[in-house]
Tab-separated table of C-alpha atoms and ligand atoms in Angstrom:
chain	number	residue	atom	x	y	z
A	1	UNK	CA	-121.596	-52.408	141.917
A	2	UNK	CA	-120.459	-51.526	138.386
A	3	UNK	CA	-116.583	-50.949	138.393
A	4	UNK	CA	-115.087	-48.537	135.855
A	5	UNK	CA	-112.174	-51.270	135.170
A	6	UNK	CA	-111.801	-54.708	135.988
A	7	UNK	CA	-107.883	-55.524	136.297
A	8	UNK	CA	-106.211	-58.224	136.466
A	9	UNK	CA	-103.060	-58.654	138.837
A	10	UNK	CA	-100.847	-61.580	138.378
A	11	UNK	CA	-98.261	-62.136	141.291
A	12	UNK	CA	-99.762	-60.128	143.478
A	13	UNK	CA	-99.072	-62.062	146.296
A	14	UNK	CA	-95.044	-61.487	145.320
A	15	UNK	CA	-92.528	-58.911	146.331
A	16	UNK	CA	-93.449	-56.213	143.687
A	17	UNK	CA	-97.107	-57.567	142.581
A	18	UNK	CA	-97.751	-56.772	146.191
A	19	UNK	CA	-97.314	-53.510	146.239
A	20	UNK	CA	-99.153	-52.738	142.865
A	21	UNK	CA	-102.349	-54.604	143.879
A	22	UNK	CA	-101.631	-52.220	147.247
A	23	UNK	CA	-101.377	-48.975	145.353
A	24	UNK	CA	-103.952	-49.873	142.802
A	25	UNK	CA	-106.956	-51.082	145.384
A	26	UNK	CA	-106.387	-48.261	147.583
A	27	UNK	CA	-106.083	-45.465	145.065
A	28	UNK	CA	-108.951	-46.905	142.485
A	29	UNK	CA	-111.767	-47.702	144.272
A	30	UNK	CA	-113.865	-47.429	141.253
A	31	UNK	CA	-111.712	-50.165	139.308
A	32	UNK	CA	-112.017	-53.703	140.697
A	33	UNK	CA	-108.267	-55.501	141.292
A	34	UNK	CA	-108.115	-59.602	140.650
A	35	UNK	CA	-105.203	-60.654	142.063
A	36	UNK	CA	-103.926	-64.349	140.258
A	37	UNK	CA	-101.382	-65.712	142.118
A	38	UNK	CA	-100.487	-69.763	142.373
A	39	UNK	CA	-98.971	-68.534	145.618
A	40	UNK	CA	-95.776	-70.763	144.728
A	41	UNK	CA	-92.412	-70.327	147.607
A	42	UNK	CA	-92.688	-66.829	146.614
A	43	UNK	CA	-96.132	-65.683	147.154
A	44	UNK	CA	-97.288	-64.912	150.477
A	45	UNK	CA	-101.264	-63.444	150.786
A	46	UNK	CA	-99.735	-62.172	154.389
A	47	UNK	CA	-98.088	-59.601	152.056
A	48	UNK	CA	-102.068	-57.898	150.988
A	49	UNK	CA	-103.506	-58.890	154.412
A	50	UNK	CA	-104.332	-54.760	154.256
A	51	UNK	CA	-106.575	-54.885	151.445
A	52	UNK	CA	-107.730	-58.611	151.549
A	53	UNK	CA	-111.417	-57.242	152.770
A	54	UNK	CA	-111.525	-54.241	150.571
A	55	UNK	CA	-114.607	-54.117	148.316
A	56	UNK	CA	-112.675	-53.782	145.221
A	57	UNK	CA	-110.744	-56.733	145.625
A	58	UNK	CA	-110.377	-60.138	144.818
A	59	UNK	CA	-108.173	-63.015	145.159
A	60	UNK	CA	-108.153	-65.973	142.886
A	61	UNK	CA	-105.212	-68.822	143.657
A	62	UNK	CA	-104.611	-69.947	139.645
A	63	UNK	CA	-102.003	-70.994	137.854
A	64	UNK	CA	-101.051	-68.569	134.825
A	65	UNK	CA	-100.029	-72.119	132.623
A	66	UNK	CA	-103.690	-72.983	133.038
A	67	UNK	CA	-105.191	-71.133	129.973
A	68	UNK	CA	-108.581	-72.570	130.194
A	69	UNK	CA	-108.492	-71.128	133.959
A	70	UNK	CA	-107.146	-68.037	132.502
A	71	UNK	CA	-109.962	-67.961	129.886
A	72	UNK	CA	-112.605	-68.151	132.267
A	73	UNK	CA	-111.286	-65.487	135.098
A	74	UNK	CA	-110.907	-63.089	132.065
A	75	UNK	CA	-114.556	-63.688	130.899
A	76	UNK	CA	-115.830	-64.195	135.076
A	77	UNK	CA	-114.809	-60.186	135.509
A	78	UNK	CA	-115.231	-59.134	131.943
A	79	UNK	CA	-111.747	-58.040	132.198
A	80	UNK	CA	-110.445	-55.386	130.607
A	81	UNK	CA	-106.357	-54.698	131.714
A	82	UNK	CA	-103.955	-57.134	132.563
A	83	UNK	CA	-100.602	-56.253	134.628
A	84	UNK	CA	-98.974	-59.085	134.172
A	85	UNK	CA	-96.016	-60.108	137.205
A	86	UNK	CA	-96.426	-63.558	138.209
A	87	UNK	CA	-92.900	-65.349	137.253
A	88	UNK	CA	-90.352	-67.735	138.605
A	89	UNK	CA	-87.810	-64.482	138.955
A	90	UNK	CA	-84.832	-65.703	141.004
A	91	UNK	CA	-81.509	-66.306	138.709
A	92	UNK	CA	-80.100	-68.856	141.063
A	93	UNK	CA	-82.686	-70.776	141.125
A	94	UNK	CA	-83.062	-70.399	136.667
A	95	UNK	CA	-79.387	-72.131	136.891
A	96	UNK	CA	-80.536	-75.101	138.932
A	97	UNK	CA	-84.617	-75.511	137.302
A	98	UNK	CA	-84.780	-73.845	134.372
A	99	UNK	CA	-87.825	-75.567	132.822
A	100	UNK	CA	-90.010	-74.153	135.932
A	101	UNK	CA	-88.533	-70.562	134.505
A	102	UNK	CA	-89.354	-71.099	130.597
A	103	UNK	CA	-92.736	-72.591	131.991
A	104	UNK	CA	-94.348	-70.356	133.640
A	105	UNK	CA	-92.697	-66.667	132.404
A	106	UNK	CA	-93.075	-68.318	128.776
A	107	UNK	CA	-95.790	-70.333	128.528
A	108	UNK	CA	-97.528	-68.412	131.579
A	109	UNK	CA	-97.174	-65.559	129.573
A	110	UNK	CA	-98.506	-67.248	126.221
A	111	UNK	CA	-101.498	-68.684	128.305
A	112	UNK	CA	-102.310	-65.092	129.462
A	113	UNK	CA	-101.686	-63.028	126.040
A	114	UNK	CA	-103.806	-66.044	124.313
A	115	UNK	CA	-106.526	-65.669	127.067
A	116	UNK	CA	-106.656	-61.693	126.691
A	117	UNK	CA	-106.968	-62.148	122.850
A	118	UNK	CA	-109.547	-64.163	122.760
A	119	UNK	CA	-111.702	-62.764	125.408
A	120	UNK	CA	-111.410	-59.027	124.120
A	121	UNK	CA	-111.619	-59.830	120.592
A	122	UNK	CA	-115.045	-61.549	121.231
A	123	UNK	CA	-116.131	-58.559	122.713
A	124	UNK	CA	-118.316	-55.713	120.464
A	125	UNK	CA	-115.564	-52.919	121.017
A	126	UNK	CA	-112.957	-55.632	120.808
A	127	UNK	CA	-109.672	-54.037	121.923
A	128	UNK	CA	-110.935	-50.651	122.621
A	129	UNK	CA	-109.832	-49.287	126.089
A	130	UNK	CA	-108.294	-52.809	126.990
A	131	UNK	CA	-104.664	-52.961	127.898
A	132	UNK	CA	-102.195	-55.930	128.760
A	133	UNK	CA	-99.091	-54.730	130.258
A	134	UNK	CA	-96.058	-57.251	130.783
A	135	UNK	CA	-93.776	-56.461	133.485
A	136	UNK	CA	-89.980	-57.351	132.748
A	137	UNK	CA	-86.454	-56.573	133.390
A	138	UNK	CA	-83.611	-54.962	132.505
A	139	UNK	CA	-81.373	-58.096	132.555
A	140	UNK	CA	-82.872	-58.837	129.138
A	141	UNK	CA	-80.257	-56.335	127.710
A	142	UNK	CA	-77.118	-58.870	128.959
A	143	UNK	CA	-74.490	-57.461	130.762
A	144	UNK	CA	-72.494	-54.502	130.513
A	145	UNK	CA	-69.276	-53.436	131.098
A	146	UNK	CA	-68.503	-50.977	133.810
A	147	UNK	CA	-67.828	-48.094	131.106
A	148	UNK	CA	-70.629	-48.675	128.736
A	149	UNK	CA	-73.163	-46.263	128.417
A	150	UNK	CA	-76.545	-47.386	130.308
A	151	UNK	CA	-79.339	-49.683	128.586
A	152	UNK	CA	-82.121	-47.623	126.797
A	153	UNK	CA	-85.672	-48.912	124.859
A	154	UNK	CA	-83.104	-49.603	121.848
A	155	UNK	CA	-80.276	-51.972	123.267
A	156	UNK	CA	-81.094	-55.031	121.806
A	157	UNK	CA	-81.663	-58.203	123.585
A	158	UNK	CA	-78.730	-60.370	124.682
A	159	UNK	CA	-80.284	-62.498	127.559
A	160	UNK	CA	-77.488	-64.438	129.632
A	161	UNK	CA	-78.999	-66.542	132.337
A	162	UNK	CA	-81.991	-69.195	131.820
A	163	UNK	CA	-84.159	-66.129	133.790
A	164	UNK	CA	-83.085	-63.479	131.511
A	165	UNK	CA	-83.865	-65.549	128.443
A	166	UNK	CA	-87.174	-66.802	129.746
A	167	UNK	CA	-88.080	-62.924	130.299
A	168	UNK	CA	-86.992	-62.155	126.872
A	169	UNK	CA	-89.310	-64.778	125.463
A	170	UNK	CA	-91.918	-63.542	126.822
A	171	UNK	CA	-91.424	-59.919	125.963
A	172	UNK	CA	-91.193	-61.000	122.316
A	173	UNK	CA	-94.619	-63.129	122.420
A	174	UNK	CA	-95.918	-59.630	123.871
A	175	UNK	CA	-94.534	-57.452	120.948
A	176	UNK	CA	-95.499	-60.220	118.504
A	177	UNK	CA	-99.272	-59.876	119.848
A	178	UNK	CA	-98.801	-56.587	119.153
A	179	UNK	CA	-97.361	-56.318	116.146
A	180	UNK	CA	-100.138	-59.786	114.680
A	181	UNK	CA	-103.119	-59.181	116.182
A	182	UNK	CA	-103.106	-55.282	116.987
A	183	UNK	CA	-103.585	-55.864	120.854
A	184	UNK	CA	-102.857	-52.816	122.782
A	185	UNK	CA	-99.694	-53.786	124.944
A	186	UNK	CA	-97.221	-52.475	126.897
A	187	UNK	CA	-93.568	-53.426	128.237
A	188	UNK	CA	-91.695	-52.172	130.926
A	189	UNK	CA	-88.036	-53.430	131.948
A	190	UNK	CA	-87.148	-52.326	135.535
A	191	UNK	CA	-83.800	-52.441	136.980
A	192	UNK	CA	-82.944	-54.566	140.431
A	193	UNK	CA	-86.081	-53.479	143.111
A	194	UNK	CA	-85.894	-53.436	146.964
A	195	UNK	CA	-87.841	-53.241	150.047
A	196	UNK	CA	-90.423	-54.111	152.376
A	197	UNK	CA	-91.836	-57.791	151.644
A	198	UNK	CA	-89.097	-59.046	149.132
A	199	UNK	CA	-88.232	-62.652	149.515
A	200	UNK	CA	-84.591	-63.151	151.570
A	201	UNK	CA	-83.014	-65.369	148.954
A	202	UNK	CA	-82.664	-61.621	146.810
A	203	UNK	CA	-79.167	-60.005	148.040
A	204	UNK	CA	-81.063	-57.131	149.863
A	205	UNK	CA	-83.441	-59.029	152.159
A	206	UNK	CA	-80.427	-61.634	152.451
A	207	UNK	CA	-77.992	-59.975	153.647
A	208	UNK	CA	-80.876	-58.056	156.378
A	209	UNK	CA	-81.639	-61.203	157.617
A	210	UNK	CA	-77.869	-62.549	157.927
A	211	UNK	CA	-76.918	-59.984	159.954
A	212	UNK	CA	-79.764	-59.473	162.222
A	213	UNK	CA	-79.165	-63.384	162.681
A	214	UNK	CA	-75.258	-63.330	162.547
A	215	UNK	CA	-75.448	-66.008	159.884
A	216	UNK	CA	-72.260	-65.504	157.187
A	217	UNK	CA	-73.296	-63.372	154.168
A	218	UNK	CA	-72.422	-65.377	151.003
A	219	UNK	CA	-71.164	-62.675	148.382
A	220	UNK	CA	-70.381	-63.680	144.866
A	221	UNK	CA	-66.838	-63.520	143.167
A	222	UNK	CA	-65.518	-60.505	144.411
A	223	UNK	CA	-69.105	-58.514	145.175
A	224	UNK	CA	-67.451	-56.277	141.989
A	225	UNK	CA	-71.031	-57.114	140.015
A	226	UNK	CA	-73.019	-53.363	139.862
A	227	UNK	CA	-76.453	-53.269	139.742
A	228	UNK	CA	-79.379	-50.161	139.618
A	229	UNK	CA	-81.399	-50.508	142.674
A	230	UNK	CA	-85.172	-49.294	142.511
A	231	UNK	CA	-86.957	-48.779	145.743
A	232	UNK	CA	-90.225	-51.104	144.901
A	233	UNK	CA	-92.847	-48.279	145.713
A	234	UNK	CA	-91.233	-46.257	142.874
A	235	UNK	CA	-91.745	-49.133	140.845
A	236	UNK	CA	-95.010	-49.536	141.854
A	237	UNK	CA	-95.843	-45.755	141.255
A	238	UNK	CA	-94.377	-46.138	137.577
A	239	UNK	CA	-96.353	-49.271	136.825
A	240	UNK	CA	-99.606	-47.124	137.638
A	241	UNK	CA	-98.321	-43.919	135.863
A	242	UNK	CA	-97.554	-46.221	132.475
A	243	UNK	CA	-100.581	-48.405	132.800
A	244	UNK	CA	-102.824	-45.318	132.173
A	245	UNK	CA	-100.564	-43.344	129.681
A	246	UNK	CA	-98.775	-45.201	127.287
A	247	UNK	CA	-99.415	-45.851	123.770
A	248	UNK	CA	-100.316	-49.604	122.785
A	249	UNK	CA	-96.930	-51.190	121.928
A	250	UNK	CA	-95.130	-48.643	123.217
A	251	UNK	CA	-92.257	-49.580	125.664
A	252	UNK	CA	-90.134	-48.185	129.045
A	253	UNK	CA	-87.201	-48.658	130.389
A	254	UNK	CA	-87.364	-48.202	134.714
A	255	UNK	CA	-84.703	-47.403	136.778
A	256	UNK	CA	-83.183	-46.069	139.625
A	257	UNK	CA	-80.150	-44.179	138.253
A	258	UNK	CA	-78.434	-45.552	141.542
A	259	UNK	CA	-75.720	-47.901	140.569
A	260	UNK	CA	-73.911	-49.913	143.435
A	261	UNK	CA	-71.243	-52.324	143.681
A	262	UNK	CA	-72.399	-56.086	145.502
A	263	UNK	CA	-69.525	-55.442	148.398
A	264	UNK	CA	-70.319	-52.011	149.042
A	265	UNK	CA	-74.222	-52.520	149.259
A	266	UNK	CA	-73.326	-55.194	151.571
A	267	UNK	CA	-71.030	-53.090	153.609
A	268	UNK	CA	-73.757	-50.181	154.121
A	269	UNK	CA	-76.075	-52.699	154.842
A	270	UNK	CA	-74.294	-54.540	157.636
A	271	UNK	CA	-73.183	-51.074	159.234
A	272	UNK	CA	-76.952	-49.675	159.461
A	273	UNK	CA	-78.378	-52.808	160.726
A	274	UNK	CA	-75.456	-52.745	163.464
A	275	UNK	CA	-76.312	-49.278	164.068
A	276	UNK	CA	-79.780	-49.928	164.519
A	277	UNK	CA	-79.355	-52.813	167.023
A	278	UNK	CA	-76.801	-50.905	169.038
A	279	UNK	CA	-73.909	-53.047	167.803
A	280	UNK	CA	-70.477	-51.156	167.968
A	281	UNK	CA	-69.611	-50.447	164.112
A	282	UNK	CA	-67.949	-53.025	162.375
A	283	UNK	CA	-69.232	-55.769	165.145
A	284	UNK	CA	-70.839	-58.263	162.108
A	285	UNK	CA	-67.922	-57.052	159.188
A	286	UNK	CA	-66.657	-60.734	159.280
A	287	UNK	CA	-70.263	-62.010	158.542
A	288	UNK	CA	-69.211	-61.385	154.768
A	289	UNK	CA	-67.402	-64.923	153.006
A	290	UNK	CA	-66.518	-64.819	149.683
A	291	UNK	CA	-68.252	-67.677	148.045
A	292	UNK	CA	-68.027	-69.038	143.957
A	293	UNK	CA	-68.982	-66.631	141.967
A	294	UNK	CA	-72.604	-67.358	140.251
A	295	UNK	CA	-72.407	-69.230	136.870
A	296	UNK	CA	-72.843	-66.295	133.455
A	297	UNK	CA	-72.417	-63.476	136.655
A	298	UNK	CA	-73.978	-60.113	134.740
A	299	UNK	CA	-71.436	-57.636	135.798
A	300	UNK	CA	-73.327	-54.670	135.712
A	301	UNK	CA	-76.890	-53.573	134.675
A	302	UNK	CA	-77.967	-49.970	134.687
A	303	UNK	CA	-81.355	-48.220	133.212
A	304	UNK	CA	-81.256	-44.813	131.189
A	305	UNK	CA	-84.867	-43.919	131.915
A	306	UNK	CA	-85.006	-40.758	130.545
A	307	UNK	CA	-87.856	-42.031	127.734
A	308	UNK	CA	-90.116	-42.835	130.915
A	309	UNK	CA	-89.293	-39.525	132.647
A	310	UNK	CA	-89.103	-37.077	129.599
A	311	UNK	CA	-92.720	-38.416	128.328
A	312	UNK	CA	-94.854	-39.352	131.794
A	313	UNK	CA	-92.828	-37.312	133.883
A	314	UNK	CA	-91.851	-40.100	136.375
A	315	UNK	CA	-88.711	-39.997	138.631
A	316	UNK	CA	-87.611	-42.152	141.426
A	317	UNK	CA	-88.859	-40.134	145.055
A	318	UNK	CA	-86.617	-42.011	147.445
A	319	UNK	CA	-82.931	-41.510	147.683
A	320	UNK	CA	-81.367	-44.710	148.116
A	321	UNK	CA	-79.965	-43.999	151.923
A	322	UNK	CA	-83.282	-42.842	153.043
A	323	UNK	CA	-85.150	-45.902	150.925
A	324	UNK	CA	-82.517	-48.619	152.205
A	325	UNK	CA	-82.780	-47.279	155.991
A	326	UNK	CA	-86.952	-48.004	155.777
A	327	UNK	CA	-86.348	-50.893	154.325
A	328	UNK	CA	-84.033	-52.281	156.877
A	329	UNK	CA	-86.651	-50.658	160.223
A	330	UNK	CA	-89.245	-52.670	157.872
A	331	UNK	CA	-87.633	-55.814	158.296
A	332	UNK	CA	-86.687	-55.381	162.036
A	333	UNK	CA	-90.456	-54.454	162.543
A	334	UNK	CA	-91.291	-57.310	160.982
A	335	UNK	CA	-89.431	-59.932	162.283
A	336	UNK	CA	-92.290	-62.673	162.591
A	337	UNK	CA	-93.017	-62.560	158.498
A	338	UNK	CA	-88.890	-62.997	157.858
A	339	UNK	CA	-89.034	-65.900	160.592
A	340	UNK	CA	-92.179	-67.270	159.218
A	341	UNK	CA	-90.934	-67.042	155.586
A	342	UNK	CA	-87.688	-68.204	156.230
A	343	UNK	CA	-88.572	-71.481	158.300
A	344	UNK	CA	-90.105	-73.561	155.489
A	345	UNK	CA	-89.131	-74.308	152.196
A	346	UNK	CA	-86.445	-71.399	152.085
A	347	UNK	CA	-84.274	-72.751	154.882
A	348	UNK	CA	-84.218	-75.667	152.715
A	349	UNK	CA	-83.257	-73.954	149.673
A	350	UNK	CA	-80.332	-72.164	151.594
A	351	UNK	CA	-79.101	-75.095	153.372
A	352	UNK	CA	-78.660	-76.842	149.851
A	353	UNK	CA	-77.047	-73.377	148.697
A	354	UNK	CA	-74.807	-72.871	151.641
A	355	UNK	CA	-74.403	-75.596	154.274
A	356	UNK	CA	-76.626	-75.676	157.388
A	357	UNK	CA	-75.100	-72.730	159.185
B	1	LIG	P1	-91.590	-62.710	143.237
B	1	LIG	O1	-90.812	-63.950	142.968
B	1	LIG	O2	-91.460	-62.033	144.559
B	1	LIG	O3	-93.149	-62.998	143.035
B	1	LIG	C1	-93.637	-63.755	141.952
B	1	LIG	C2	-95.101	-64.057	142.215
B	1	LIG	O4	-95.595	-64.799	141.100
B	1	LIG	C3	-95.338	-64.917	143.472
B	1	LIG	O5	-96.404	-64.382	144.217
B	1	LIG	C4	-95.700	-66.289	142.901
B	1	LIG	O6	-96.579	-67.017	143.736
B	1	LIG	C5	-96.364	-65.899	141.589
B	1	LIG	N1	-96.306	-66.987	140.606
B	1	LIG	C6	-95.206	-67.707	140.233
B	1	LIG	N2	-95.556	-68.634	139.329
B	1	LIG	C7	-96.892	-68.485	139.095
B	1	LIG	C8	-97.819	-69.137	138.234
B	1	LIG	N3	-97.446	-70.152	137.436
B	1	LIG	N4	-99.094	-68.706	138.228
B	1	LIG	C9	-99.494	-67.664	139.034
B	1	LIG	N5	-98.654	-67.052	139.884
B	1	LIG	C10	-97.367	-67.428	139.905
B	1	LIG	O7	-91.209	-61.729	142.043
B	1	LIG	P2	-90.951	-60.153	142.047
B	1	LIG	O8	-89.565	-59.894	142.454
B	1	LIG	O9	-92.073	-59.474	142.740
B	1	LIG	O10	-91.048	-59.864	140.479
B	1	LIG	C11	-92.304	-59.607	139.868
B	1	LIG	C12	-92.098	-59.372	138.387
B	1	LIG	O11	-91.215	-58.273	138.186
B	1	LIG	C13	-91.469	-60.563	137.662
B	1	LIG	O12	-92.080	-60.689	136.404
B	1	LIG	C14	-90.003	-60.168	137.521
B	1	LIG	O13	-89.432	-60.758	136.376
B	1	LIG	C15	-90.127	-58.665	137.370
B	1	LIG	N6	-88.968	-57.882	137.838
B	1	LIG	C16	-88.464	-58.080	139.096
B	1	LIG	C17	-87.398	-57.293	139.530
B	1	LIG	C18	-86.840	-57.437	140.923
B	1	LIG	O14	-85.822	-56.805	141.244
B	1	LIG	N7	-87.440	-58.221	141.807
B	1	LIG	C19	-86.851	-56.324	138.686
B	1	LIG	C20	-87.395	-56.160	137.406
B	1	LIG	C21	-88.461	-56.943	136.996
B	2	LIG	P1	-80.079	-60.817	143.158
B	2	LIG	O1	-80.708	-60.096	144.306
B	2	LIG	O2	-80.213	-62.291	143.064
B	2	LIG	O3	-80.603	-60.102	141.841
B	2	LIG	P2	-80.105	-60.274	140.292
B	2	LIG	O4	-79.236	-61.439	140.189
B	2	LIG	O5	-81.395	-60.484	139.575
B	2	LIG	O6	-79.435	-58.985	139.947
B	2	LIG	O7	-78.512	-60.494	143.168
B	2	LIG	C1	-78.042	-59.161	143.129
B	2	LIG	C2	-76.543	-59.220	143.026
B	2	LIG	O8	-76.013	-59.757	144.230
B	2	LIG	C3	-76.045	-60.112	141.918
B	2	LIG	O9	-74.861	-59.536	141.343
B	2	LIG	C4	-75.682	-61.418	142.622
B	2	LIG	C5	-75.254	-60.955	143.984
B	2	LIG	N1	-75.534	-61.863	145.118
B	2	LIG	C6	-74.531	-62.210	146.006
B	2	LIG	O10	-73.359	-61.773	145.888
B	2	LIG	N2	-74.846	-63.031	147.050
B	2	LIG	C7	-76.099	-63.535	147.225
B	2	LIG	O11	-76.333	-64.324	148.185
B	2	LIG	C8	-77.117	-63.167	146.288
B	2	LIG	C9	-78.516	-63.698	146.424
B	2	LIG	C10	-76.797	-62.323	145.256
């Protein structure tokens, strides 16, 4: 068969890549979907099991670094789009290893951008109807303080953690592709995301997990740190809506407009999780121990999206107490993929983190 587009996916086996390959396969059956994934701690094919034997789908296990693997997967499909998510994306982890993060969300993203430019510009309409869109954050922005007004397209970059800056060196290699060679890009920095399938060292899942499991939550500082939270399906629904509408080198910020504090989120979450076990309210309140704060803590990000909602029309569906209850019923559902996930390299990771409790 002849597909209308042939996309590449990178990170699709991820938390948010998951749900875009999802949303894409199913709702595009005339477009074939590559999903390139290394499948490192993070990735986890369990999480596209549902459209693993669709016809429009594909799976390749590559590593984005690999640019002569990159090369020849772009040429294989005759690709024409790139959504680009595969990163190391965990700021804990940037602190400890931050080569792995400036390798593969720099050079990963170098490899890629390189791979794209040379592929399309080989081709007779060279970068006519071809589109590489880099997925980023909002923590590129730095940190603000709890009365500043919210990050929009123009805040300019002040990157604080090894993840940050590694994400704000690869947005500039995408604008400088842009602006050198003329390729058609786009960049979109999202606020915190949550829900179904998100790894549990990320506070959401973490703190699900803990107190389905009783284990102690570890909050940061004071849990005073604010952050935006995105349910990922709105992400994923934005991602689409931009991938098919915006102007080459044009770029969005995503956001949730739902700014929480660390304790608070943490409090809700412990009290529906009770409530949904049958645990009498406040049963698991002691769960929560104050632990050193995180080194360069952000206190607070927040997104002004109106750009992305003012020109495409996008707003976030969920409200956050209807999004945060299906998340939570997700994970009790699926207890088996936490388990699973959590017995292998991740127990390791949080014994080193927090003691073997
Ligand atoms: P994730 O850690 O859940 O998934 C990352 C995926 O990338 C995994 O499947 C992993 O196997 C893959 N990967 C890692 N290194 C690779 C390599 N060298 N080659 C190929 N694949 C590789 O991440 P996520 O939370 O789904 O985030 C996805 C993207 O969205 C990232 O670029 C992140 O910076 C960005 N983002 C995340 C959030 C959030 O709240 N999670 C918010 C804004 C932006
Ligand atoms: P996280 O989910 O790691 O996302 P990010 O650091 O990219 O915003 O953390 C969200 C917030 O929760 C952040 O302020 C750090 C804090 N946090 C804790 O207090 N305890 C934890 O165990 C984790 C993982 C995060």
């Amino acid at each position: 068969m002849k597909y209308q587009r042939n996309i590449i996916i990178t990170g699709g086996a991820g938390f948010i890549g998951s749900h875009v390959v999802r949303l894409m396969v199913q709702k595009y059956p005339q477009y074939r979907i590559i999903n390139v994934d290394l499948l490192t701690y993070a990735g986890n094919l369990e999480n596209v099991a549902d459209v693993a034997d669709a016809p429009n789908y594909v799976f390749r296990r590559a590593d984005i670094t690999d640019y002569p693997a990159m090369l020849a997967l772009m040429e294989e499909f005759s690709v024409d789009g790139v959504i680009h998510l595969a990163a190391e994306s965990h700021v804990d982890r940037s602190i400890t290893d931050p080569f792995s993060f400036a390798r593969t969300n720099v050079m990963g993203t170098l490899s890629l951008l390189q791979a794209a430019l040379n592929t399309w510009k080989a081709t007779p309409e060279g970068f006519s109807g071809k589109m590489f869109y880099h997925i980023s954050t909002d923590e590129v922005y730095g940190a603000l303080e709890m009365d500043s007004p919210m990050f929009t397209e123009k805040t300019p970059y002040s990157p604080h953690s090894p993840y940050s800056a590694s994400k704000a060196s690869s947005d500039h290699f995408v604008r400088a592709f842009h602006d050198t060679y003329g390729m058609p890009t786009v960049i979109t920095n999202c606020s915190n995301n949550y829900g179904p399938n998100q790894f549990p060292e990320k506070l959401i899942p973490l703190v699900i997990n803990n107190v389905i499991n009783r284990k102690p939550i570890p909050v940061y500082g004071r849990g005073l740190n604010v952050r935006d939270w995105l349910y990922v399906k709105d992400h994923a629904r934005a991602i689409d809506l931009i991938f098919h509408n915006a102007q080459p080198g044009e770029s969005f910020n995503i956001g949730g407009c739902n700014e929480w504090r660390n304790i608070d989120i943490v409090k809700l979450i412990i009290s529906l999780v009770d409530s949904r076990l049958g645990r009498p309210e406040g049963a698991d309140d002691d769960l929560i121990t104050y632990v050193t704060d995180r080194a360069g803590h952000d206190l607070r990000y927040a997104i002004d999206a109106t750009h992305l909602t003012s020109k495409l029309g996008w707003k976030p569906s969920l409200q956050f107490r209807q999004g945060i209850s299906e998340t939570i019923d997700w994970y009790l559902d699926n207890k088996d993929w936490m388990d699973r996930i959590t017995a292998g390299e991740y127990k390791n990771y949080y014994s080193r983190m927090y003691g073997d409790k």
